[in-house]
């Protein structure tokens, strides 16, 4: 049976703050163990499609760099994904490619939310910066709130 | 993007789509004649051979897997083969079968990705896999299902779907139980049927390209469609062992590429990969693959790079069929690995990555410390051949408008499925006409 809510942390936890999305997803899983299925992925489009297939709500949490202050969290809507992550190489398909491919194949979740954690330290190593640590906690709280809304709707 | 200026004509693509990695191509045309074609691989060198030095002989399978996210198993298998050769250890029986099973998972996922999302759009007239998926959703869904079956097989034997963690010199950290493998058989049976359908689908594609008369080079082992072992043979009579490779093949630096160019010392450019394997091993295909190839009209003399999409599809059929055979006959080995005690010496090993021959060589100290490492990936071997084919293509289509010339050149490159990340990296296309 398809899960109602999935939380997908995307990133590489060996590259500093690039692991913020994965750490945030783990926090959500720890707080809502029975309500969500948590995935940790590298952003490869086919695996993203598999992870969110059939879900009522899918939340993708990823590290981003947009020029905003480090640690801030931005909710990215579907319209933005139309042009996001266009890569010449299959090595860098990303969420934008997954979204467009999923739409073409009818394999999008009922609702897709992307939370971007602004980061600036992506050196080698597993250390998260203070700003990213704050940001991922905010992203996790936002994801928890979204999942709880879905859960509440399911009980009514 | 197209630029025109007085006295010269420049056509440029900032990034070649649908290849593994990034790079550039440059074409010089003077008075309507092609002067030079360069495949420029400009990304920084990755120094893997250098930072393997000083590491333990047990580490290359995990370190070199990181060279590529598409074919990490190939790096692990070639690394193990070379180190085991240096330590005079032979891995056979169920452990060798499990290695081949793991490798088939990688072939399935890599070929399924290239066929459906990278190469097929060229034949059907789409910019990419997403655009093609809108009109051909069932074919793309089937391709993604095949890719997932391959990834899941890698995870089953290797511990996770990319950069497997279960491989070690001498075998594995843990071997799957017979029951675990048997439970996967229905997935492979379904994948086999899907793969046969893929052969039928791609065999209908129009492949107008001329046959290229390259020396084809691949592993060959009696009774096997060779992937993890064998001697290196060619259509021109090459027949060598892994420790003889440097007597016959040399790598040279070229100014326009951070990847080395490999060539046969006496005969120059050559081709590795699906076309070469099929030409040299078609008699060893599993029955369903041989039948699919025959129905597709694929003969051992196939040389058109564009037809490699059909060969890849046939190889997926073979991978599924042989994987099922391995699972059917699998008996759990007594131990997950054989001991590999270090000794001073040199070892060479090779296997067939999805894109072709991958050769490793290690020189070890008595305690197993790596003193030297050399890796020759398939795309470095095919790069001179791709340049030659591009030169031929541009010469014969020099009067085409820039956009068409660019599109044709890109399609030719994609037919070879270059992995620039392995070779080092890749495509920005410039055509200069004066």
XYZ file of C-alpha atoms in Angstrom:
590
model
C 0.000 0.000 0.000
C 1.308 3.465 -0.857
C 2.262 5.630 2.099
C 0.169 8.718 2.724
C 3.192 10.882 3.452
C 6.813 10.505 2.438
C 9.706 12.720 3.391
C 12.710 12.580 1.103
C 16.043 13.977 2.221
C 18.297 14.699 -0.743
C 22.019 15.339 -0.579
C 25.447 14.010 0.214
C 26.155 13.867 3.905
C 29.886 13.622 3.199
C 29.909 17.132 1.743
C 29.220 19.314 4.747
C 25.971 21.266 4.516
C 24.886 19.306 1.422
C 23.754 16.725 3.974
C 21.267 19.167 5.570
C 18.282 17.721 3.690
C 19.074 14.195 4.814
C 19.547 15.315 8.422
C 16.216 17.168 8.310
C 14.412 14.114 6.930
C 15.847 12.034 9.764
C 14.505 14.542 12.278
C 11.044 14.268 10.748
C 11.267 10.478 10.860
C 12.271 10.575 14.524
C 9.305 12.789 15.398
C 6.662 11.122 13.233
C 7.887 7.559 12.928
C 4.427 6.090 12.374
C 3.137 8.730 10.024
C 5.837 9.062 7.398
C 8.138 6.974 5.298
C 11.574 8.576 5.137
C 13.935 8.194 2.181
C 17.536 9.349 1.893
C 18.491 9.881 -1.746
C 21.116 11.474 -3.939
C 18.557 13.209 -6.148
C 18.677 10.766 -9.070
C 15.315 11.270 -10.817
C 14.234 7.630 -11.200
C 14.752 6.963 -7.516
C 12.817 10.123 -6.602
C 9.896 8.846 -8.706
C 10.002 5.504 -6.930
C 10.138 7.187 -3.526
C 7.121 9.444 -3.993
C 5.047 7.136 -6.167
C 1.447 7.004 -4.960
C 1.970 9.251 -1.932
C -0.690 11.706 -0.879
C 1.983 14.125 0.276
C 5.675 14.085 -0.641
C 8.082 16.509 0.962
C 11.530 16.768 -0.585
C 14.121 18.529 1.555
C 17.351 19.575 -0.128
C 20.211 21.997 0.355
C 20.061 24.991 -1.995
C 22.115 28.038 -2.865
C 20.073 30.984 -4.042
C 21.933 33.865 -2.433
C 19.578 34.066 0.549
C 21.070 34.055 4.066
C 22.471 30.679 5.093
C 20.034 28.778 7.286
C 16.913 30.252 5.754
C 14.300 27.836 4.449
C 12.393 28.362 1.221
C 9.349 26.503 0.031
C 9.692 25.831 -3.683
C 6.475 25.393 -5.612
C 5.797 23.177 -8.605
C 5.947 26.067 -11.068
C 9.557 26.692 -10.082
C 10.392 23.061 -10.737
C 9.417 23.462 -14.377
C 12.776 25.044 -15.048
C 14.800 23.791 -12.084
C 17.629 21.328 -12.256
C 17.909 21.119 -16.024
C 21.131 19.248 -16.547
C 22.991 18.312 -19.678
C 24.368 15.242 -18.023
C 22.507 12.277 -16.597
C 24.762 12.713 -13.573
C 22.840 15.811 -12.535
C 19.161 15.307 -13.310
C 17.858 16.398 -9.943
C 14.427 17.311 -8.636
C 13.405 19.400 -11.653
C 13.979 16.487 -14.017
C 12.179 14.126 -11.646
C 9.188 16.468 -11.472
C 8.872 16.823 -15.247
C 9.435 13.120 -15.848
C 6.938 12.221 -13.136
C 4.341 14.532 -14.657
C 4.861 13.028 -18.128
C 4.469 9.520 -16.742
C 1.656 10.254 -14.300
C 3.910 9.455 -11.374
C 3.681 12.567 -9.235
C 2.379 12.486 -5.665
C -0.960 14.153 -5.056
C 0.903 17.012 -3.441
C 4.607 17.780 -3.763
C 6.409 20.248 -1.532
C 10.094 21.049 -1.867
C 11.852 22.683 1.060
C 15.199 24.257 0.265
C 17.655 24.865 3.078
C 20.040 27.664 2.172
C 23.652 26.563 2.755
C 27.117 27.810 1.930
C 29.584 25.281 3.350
C 29.921 22.172 1.184
C 33.505 21.151 1.823
C 34.469 17.533 2.385
C 33.417 16.013 5.687
C 30.300 15.301 7.701
C 30.232 18.530 9.707
C 27.161 20.730 9.323
C 27.584 24.473 9.847
C 25.653 26.224 12.610
C 23.498 28.011 10.026
C 22.622 24.786 8.227
C 21.860 23.079 11.531
C 19.396 25.830 12.407
C 17.941 25.735 8.918
C 17.411 22.000 8.875
C 15.585 22.158 12.198
C 13.267 24.794 10.746
C 12.736 22.691 7.633
C 12.004 19.628 9.753
C 9.437 21.551 11.804
C 7.767 22.815 8.656
C 7.648 19.279 7.266
C 6.195 17.935 10.518
C 3.460 20.563 10.389
C 2.618 19.650 6.791
C 2.441 15.940 7.608
C 0.244 16.580 10.647
C -2.209 18.515 8.490
C -2.491 15.530 6.175
C -2.924 13.262 9.195
C -5.641 15.513 10.627
C -7.463 15.597 7.297
C -7.333 11.819 7.221
C -9.067 11.561 10.591
C -11.980 13.836 9.737
C 24.021 28.537 -29.909
C 25.325 29.749 -33.257
C 27.840 32.493 -33.838
C 28.837 33.919 -37.199
C 31.634 36.376 -37.870
C 33.444 37.711 -40.892
C 35.756 35.101 -42.401
C 34.851 32.394 -40.001
C 31.831 30.397 -38.958
C 31.500 29.105 -35.467
C 28.900 26.724 -34.169
C 28.803 26.045 -30.493
C 26.891 23.899 -27.993
C 27.562 24.892 -24.425
C 26.762 21.512 -22.987
C 26.136 18.261 -24.773
C 22.932 16.763 -23.455
C 22.313 13.145 -22.536
C 25.848 11.948 -21.916
C 27.455 10.944 -18.625
C 29.489 13.997 -17.686
C 30.442 17.264 -19.377
C 32.848 18.409 -22.078
C 33.301 20.124 -25.423
C 33.890 19.486 -29.090
C 35.737 21.733 -31.475
C 35.695 21.516 -35.274
C 37.870 23.587 -37.627
C 36.682 23.888 -41.219
C 38.863 25.758 -43.737
C 37.665 26.328 -47.304
C 34.972 23.730 -46.835
C 37.402 21.071 -45.650
C 37.587 19.726 -42.110
C 41.008 20.455 -40.641
C 40.604 19.186 -37.125
C 38.094 17.637 -34.746
C 38.806 17.591 -31.039
C 36.812 16.066 -28.249
C 37.763 18.370 -25.415
C 37.496 16.843 -21.999
C 38.299 19.842 -19.877
C 37.156 19.082 -16.372
C 39.919 18.826 -13.796
C 41.774 15.546 -13.460
C 40.535 13.481 -10.547
C 43.849 12.005 -9.330
C 42.446 8.617 -8.369
C 45.607 6.803 -9.455
C 47.672 9.151 -7.309
C 45.668 8.935 -4.145
C 45.460 5.159 -4.309
C 49.194 5.138 -3.617
C 49.933 4.445 0.009
C 46.529 2.851 0.633
C 46.045 -0.778 1.670
C 45.451 -3.468 -0.940
C 42.004 -3.995 0.544
C 40.835 -0.448 -0.246
C 40.604 -0.031 -4.049
C 37.178 -1.692 -4.409
C 35.620 0.971 -2.195
C 37.775 3.886 -3.378
C 37.553 3.280 -7.130
C 33.792 2.644 -6.957
C 33.520 6.386 -6.376
C 34.858 7.110 -9.865
C 31.388 6.544 -11.304
C 27.804 6.489 -10.033
C 26.629 4.559 -13.102
C 29.227 1.787 -13.191
C 30.775 1.471 -9.698
C 30.563 -2.329 -9.836
C 32.856 -2.351 -12.862
C 35.510 -0.504 -10.878
C 35.095 -2.830 -7.930
C 35.323 -5.942 -10.066
C 38.395 -4.815 -12.025
C 40.103 -3.663 -8.820
C 39.468 -7.039 -7.171
C 40.693 -8.910 -10.245
C 43.951 -6.941 -10.339
C 44.686 -7.174 -6.620
C 43.847 -10.868 -6.490
C 46.191 -11.390 -9.445
C 48.948 -9.557 -7.560
C 48.328 -11.741 -4.506
C 48.017 -14.916 -6.611
C 44.504 -15.664 -5.432
C 41.772 -17.155 -7.584
C 38.113 -16.543 -6.770
C 35.810 -19.056 -8.384
C 32.677 -21.112 -7.729
C 29.660 -19.397 -6.150
C 31.665 -16.270 -5.307
C 32.574 -15.782 -8.955
C 28.935 -16.381 -9.900
C 27.794 -13.789 -7.364
C 30.222 -11.275 -8.829
C 28.748 -11.864 -12.257
C 25.243 -11.567 -10.816
C 26.134 -8.219 -9.248
C 27.656 -7.096 -12.537
C 24.486 -8.028 -14.469
C 22.546 -5.722 -12.166
C 24.813 -2.868 -13.171
C 24.576 -3.695 -16.886
C 20.779 -3.759 -16.667
C 20.494 -0.378 -14.915
C 23.160 1.332 -17.012
C 21.903 0.055 -20.367
C 18.239 0.706 -19.483
C 19.097 4.309 -18.616
C 21.069 4.892 -21.809
C 18.551 3.216 -24.095
C 15.480 5.007 -22.782
C 16.521 8.400 -21.499
C 19.741 9.170 -23.370
C 19.687 7.467 -26.765
C 16.122 6.636 -27.886
C 15.051 10.313 -28.121
C 17.548 10.737 -30.978
C 15.755 8.148 -33.089
C 12.259 9.370 -32.318
C 12.973 13.065 -32.767
C 12.755 14.368 -29.220
C 14.948 16.794 -27.336
C 15.197 14.395 -24.424
C 13.685 11.613 -22.399
C 11.117 13.831 -20.678
C 9.715 15.077 -23.991
C 9.697 11.512 -25.306
C 7.913 10.289 -22.163
C 4.932 12.513 -22.945
C 4.279 10.613 -26.193
C 5.759 7.228 -25.256
C 4.965 6.849 -21.546
C 4.677 3.068 -21.601
C 8.113 2.622 -23.135
C 9.690 4.998 -20.625
C 7.865 3.349 -17.724
C 9.159 0.006 -18.931
C 12.672 1.416 -19.159
C 12.526 2.816 -15.642
C 11.165 -0.485 -14.344
C 14.107 -2.288 -15.946
C 16.529 0.225 -14.483
C 15.001 -0.284 -11.057
C 15.273 -4.055 -11.385
C 18.977 -3.601 -12.149
C 19.486 -1.234 -9.238
C 17.615 -3.571 -6.902
C 19.764 -6.507 -8.002
C 22.875 -4.443 -7.265
C 21.417 -3.632 -3.844
C 20.576 -7.279 -3.168
C 24.124 -8.507 -3.806
C 26.086 -5.312 -3.236
C 24.327 -3.841 -0.218
C 22.973 -0.696 -1.881
C 21.995 0.402 -5.395
C 24.936 2.698 -6.101
C 28.484 2.524 -4.813
C 27.915 -0.944 -3.300
C 29.443 -1.559 0.105
C 29.463 -5.357 0.169
C 32.380 -6.027 -2.194
C 35.835 -6.897 -0.883
C 38.946 -8.400 -2.373
C 38.456 -12.149 -2.229
C 34.663 -11.955 -2.439
C 32.054 -10.251 -0.286
C 31.511 -9.164 3.298
C 28.249 -11.110 3.320
C 26.743 -13.403 0.741
C 22.997 -13.553 0.089
C 21.117 -16.641 1.125
C 19.661 -18.965 -1.475
C 16.215 -17.908 -0.301
C 16.984 -14.215 -0.762
C 18.126 -14.779 -4.322
C 15.210 -17.063 -5.157
C 12.809 -14.384 -3.954
C 14.245 -12.019 -6.573
C 13.773 -14.424 -9.482
C 10.218 -13.281 -10.337
C 11.522 -9.704 -10.710
C 14.130 -10.938 -13.181
C 11.616 -13.044 -15.067
C 9.486 -9.948 -15.544
C 12.575 -7.926 -16.490
C 13.532 -10.563 -19.057
C 10.171 -10.227 -20.791
C 10.423 -6.438 -20.693
C 13.940 -6.567 -22.109
C 12.798 -8.734 -25.020
C 10.108 -6.141 -25.731
C 12.753 -3.406 -25.642
C 14.787 -5.236 -28.298
C 11.705 -5.361 -30.538
C 11.059 -1.664 -29.924
C 14.578 -0.376 -30.656
C 15.105 -2.745 -33.589
C 12.460 -0.743 -35.457
C 14.460 2.482 -35.116
C 15.919 3.819 -38.325
C 19.736 3.628 -38.109
C 21.048 5.390 -41.201
C 24.645 5.580 -40.043
C 27.417 3.974 -42.088
C 29.334 1.048 -40.685
C 32.625 2.127 -39.162
C 35.471 -0.282 -39.749
C 37.185 -0.150 -36.381
C 39.198 -2.864 -34.738
C 36.794 -4.192 -32.125
C 38.291 -5.235 -28.799
C 36.599 -7.190 -25.999
C 37.162 -9.915 -23.434
C 36.450 -13.468 -24.492
C 36.154 -16.540 -22.280
C 35.075 -19.998 -23.408
C 31.372 -20.579 -22.973
C 30.599 -17.116 -21.567
C 29.502 -13.751 -22.858
C 32.618 -12.537 -21.080
C 32.201 -9.901 -18.399
C 34.343 -10.736 -15.365
C 37.174 -12.707 -16.936
C 38.848 -13.787 -20.146
C 41.550 -12.895 -22.599
C 41.434 -9.714 -24.627
C 40.756 -10.444 -28.278
C 40.015 -8.334 -31.306
C 38.691 -8.538 -34.835
C 42.283 -8.070 -36.041
C 43.718 -11.016 -34.135
C 44.731 -9.515 -30.797
C 44.817 -12.240 -28.129
C 46.477 -11.242 -24.854
C 46.325 -11.671 -21.088
C 45.741 -8.826 -18.642
C 49.424 -8.494 -17.775
C 50.310 -8.007 -21.448
C 48.081 -5.001 -22.075
C 50.786 -2.348 -21.890
C 52.792 -4.281 -24.490
C 49.989 -3.633 -26.970
C 48.068 -0.566 -25.852
C 49.478 2.819 -24.866
C 47.886 5.896 -23.361
C 49.028 9.313 -24.504
C 48.263 12.817 -23.393
C 46.676 15.286 -25.780
C 46.599 19.024 -25.114
C 42.837 19.349 -25.499
C 41.760 16.714 -22.981
C 42.318 15.883 -19.344
C 41.525 12.270 -20.281
C 44.263 10.186 -21.810
C 43.860 8.730 -25.296
C 44.475 4.985 -25.658
C 45.562 3.363 -28.902
C 46.903 0.046 -30.111
C 50.627 0.427 -30.584
C 50.655 -1.062 -34.067
C 47.207 -0.200 -35.356
C 45.956 2.951 -33.661
C 42.366 3.661 -32.634
C 40.062 0.851 -31.618
C 36.610 0.358 -30.162
C 35.453 -1.271 -26.939
C 31.899 -1.710 -25.652
C 28.657 -3.327 -26.814
C 29.409 -3.483 -30.563
C 32.791 -5.071 -29.870
C 31.410 -7.543 -27.343
C 28.613 -8.601 -29.651
C 30.937 -9.032 -32.627
C 33.329 -11.188 -30.615
C 30.969 -13.042 -28.259
C 27.598 -13.334 -29.986
C 27.962 -17.113 -30.030
C 27.949 -17.126 -26.220
C 24.662 -15.282 -25.733
C 21.975 -16.971 -23.660
C 19.241 -18.471 -25.815
C 16.625 -15.717 -25.295
C 19.227 -13.047 -26.141
C 20.427 -14.904 -29.234
C 16.843 -15.261 -30.395
C 16.083 -11.588 -29.748
C 19.216 -10.596 -31.673
C 18.242 -12.791 -34.609
C 14.716 -11.394 -34.670
C 16.174 -7.886 -34.597
C 18.319 -8.675 -37.623
C 21.496 -8.109 -35.654
C 24.508 -9.834 -37.148
C 28.086 -10.113 -35.873
C 29.191 -7.763 -38.641
C 27.158 -4.892 -37.194
C 29.420 -1.837 -37.044
C 27.066 1.152 -37.145
C 27.484 2.959 -33.789
C 23.793 3.909 -33.833
C 22.852 0.213 -33.856
C 24.586 -0.160 -30.511
C 21.194 0.674 -28.962
C 19.950 -2.697 -30.224
C 23.059 -4.449 -28.943
C 22.587 -2.876 -25.525
C 19.004 -4.114 -25.457
C 20.161 -7.617 -26.396
C 22.760 -7.453 -23.643
C 20.026 -6.601 -21.133
C 18.174 -9.741 -22.234
C 21.352 -11.753 -21.765
C 22.020 -10.201 -18.350
C 18.512 -11.094 -17.135
C 18.717 -14.636 -18.515
C 22.154 -15.362 -17.077
C 21.202 -13.790 -13.744
C 18.258 -16.175 -13.543
C 20.526 -19.095 -14.356
C 22.961 -18.054 -11.602
C 20.132 -17.772 -9.073
C 18.728 -21.153 -10.089
C 22.036 -22.940 -9.529
C 23.262 -20.925 -6.537
C 24.615 -22.720 -3.502
C 25.782 -20.575 -0.629
C 29.582 -20.721 -0.364
C 31.239 -21.870 2.854
C 32.720 -18.414 3.418
C 31.805 -15.001 1.975
C 35.384 -14.424 0.827
C 38.652 -16.227 0.321
C 41.688 -14.834 2.182
C 43.845 -12.470 0.156
C 47.181 -12.243 1.911
C 49.337 -9.376 0.687
C 52.568 -9.996 -1.147
C 54.984 -7.848 -3.093
C 54.169 -7.903 -6.761
C 52.244 -6.517 -9.687
C 48.731 -7.537 -10.622
C 46.584 -6.665 -13.612
C 42.866 -7.299 -13.951
C 40.069 -6.394 -16.301
C 36.361 -6.730 -16.734
C 33.726 -5.514 -19.180
C 32.096 -2.345 -17.822
C 28.787 -1.489 -19.548
C 30.794 0.810 -21.850
C 33.657 -1.620 -22.465
C 36.972 -2.843 -21.181
C 38.113 -1.510 -17.801
C 41.703 -2.376 -16.871
C 43.384 -1.941 -13.488
C 47.016 -2.506 -12.542
C 48.462 -2.336 -9.025
C 52.003 -2.687 -7.720
C 51.994 -3.758 -4.083
C 54.550 -3.732 -1.322
C 55.024 -6.884 0.796
C 52.545 -5.580 3.383
C 49.950 -4.781 0.729
C 50.633 -1.066 0.485
C 49.837 0.195 -3.001
C 52.948 1.642 -4.620
C 51.452 2.308 -8.055
C 47.996 2.250 -9.572
C 46.923 2.555 -13.205
C 43.341 2.577 -14.462
C 42.314 2.610 -18.123
C 38.552 3.181 -18.472
C 36.518 2.439 -21.600
C 35.830 6.015 -22.652
C 39.548 6.868 -22.714
C 39.945 3.959 -25.116
C 37.041 5.015 -27.321
C 37.831 8.732 -27.370
C 40.202 8.630 -30.400
C 37.670 6.466 -32.241
C 34.867 8.923 -31.484
C 37.057 11.768 -32.800
C 37.779 9.844 -35.986
C 34.101 9.088 -36.508
C 33.215 12.724 -35.894
C 35.811 13.817 -38.438
C 34.314 11.407 -40.961
C 30.790 12.589 -40.172
C 31.592 16.290 -40.456
C 33.551 15.750 -43.701
C 30.530 14.076 -45.256
C 28.018 16.615 -43.969
C 30.048 19.807 -44.136
C 27.380 21.551 -46.189
C 24.668 21.012 -43.606
C 23.415 24.049 -41.708
C 25.119 24.507 -38.361
C 22.175 23.293 -36.305
C 21.839 20.066 -38.246
C 25.573 19.472 -38.191
C 25.613 20.005 -34.445
C 22.650 17.705 -33.884
C 24.194 14.946 -35.981
C 27.519 15.236 -34.186
C 25.847 15.088 -30.793
C 23.855 12.043 -31.804
C 26.990 10.311 -32.998
C 28.705 10.961 -29.681
C 25.709 9.698 -27.716
C 25.698 6.449 -29.719
C 29.019 5.657 -28.061
C 27.556 6.272 -24.584
C 30.719 7.995 -23.391
C 31.181 8.214 -19.642
C 33.181 11.363 -19.300
C 33.208 11.206 -15.540
C 35.137 7.985 -15.823
C 37.475 9.205 -18.533
C 37.667 12.375 -16.626
C 34.905 14.615 -17.747
C 32.946 16.428 -20.770
C 30.469 19.003 -24.114
C 30.744 22.249 -25.616
C 30.669 22.059 -29.404
C 32.456 24.602 -31.561
C 32.639 24.509 -35.352
C 34.897 27.139 -36.911
C 34.616 27.688 -40.662
C 37.074 29.909 -42.559
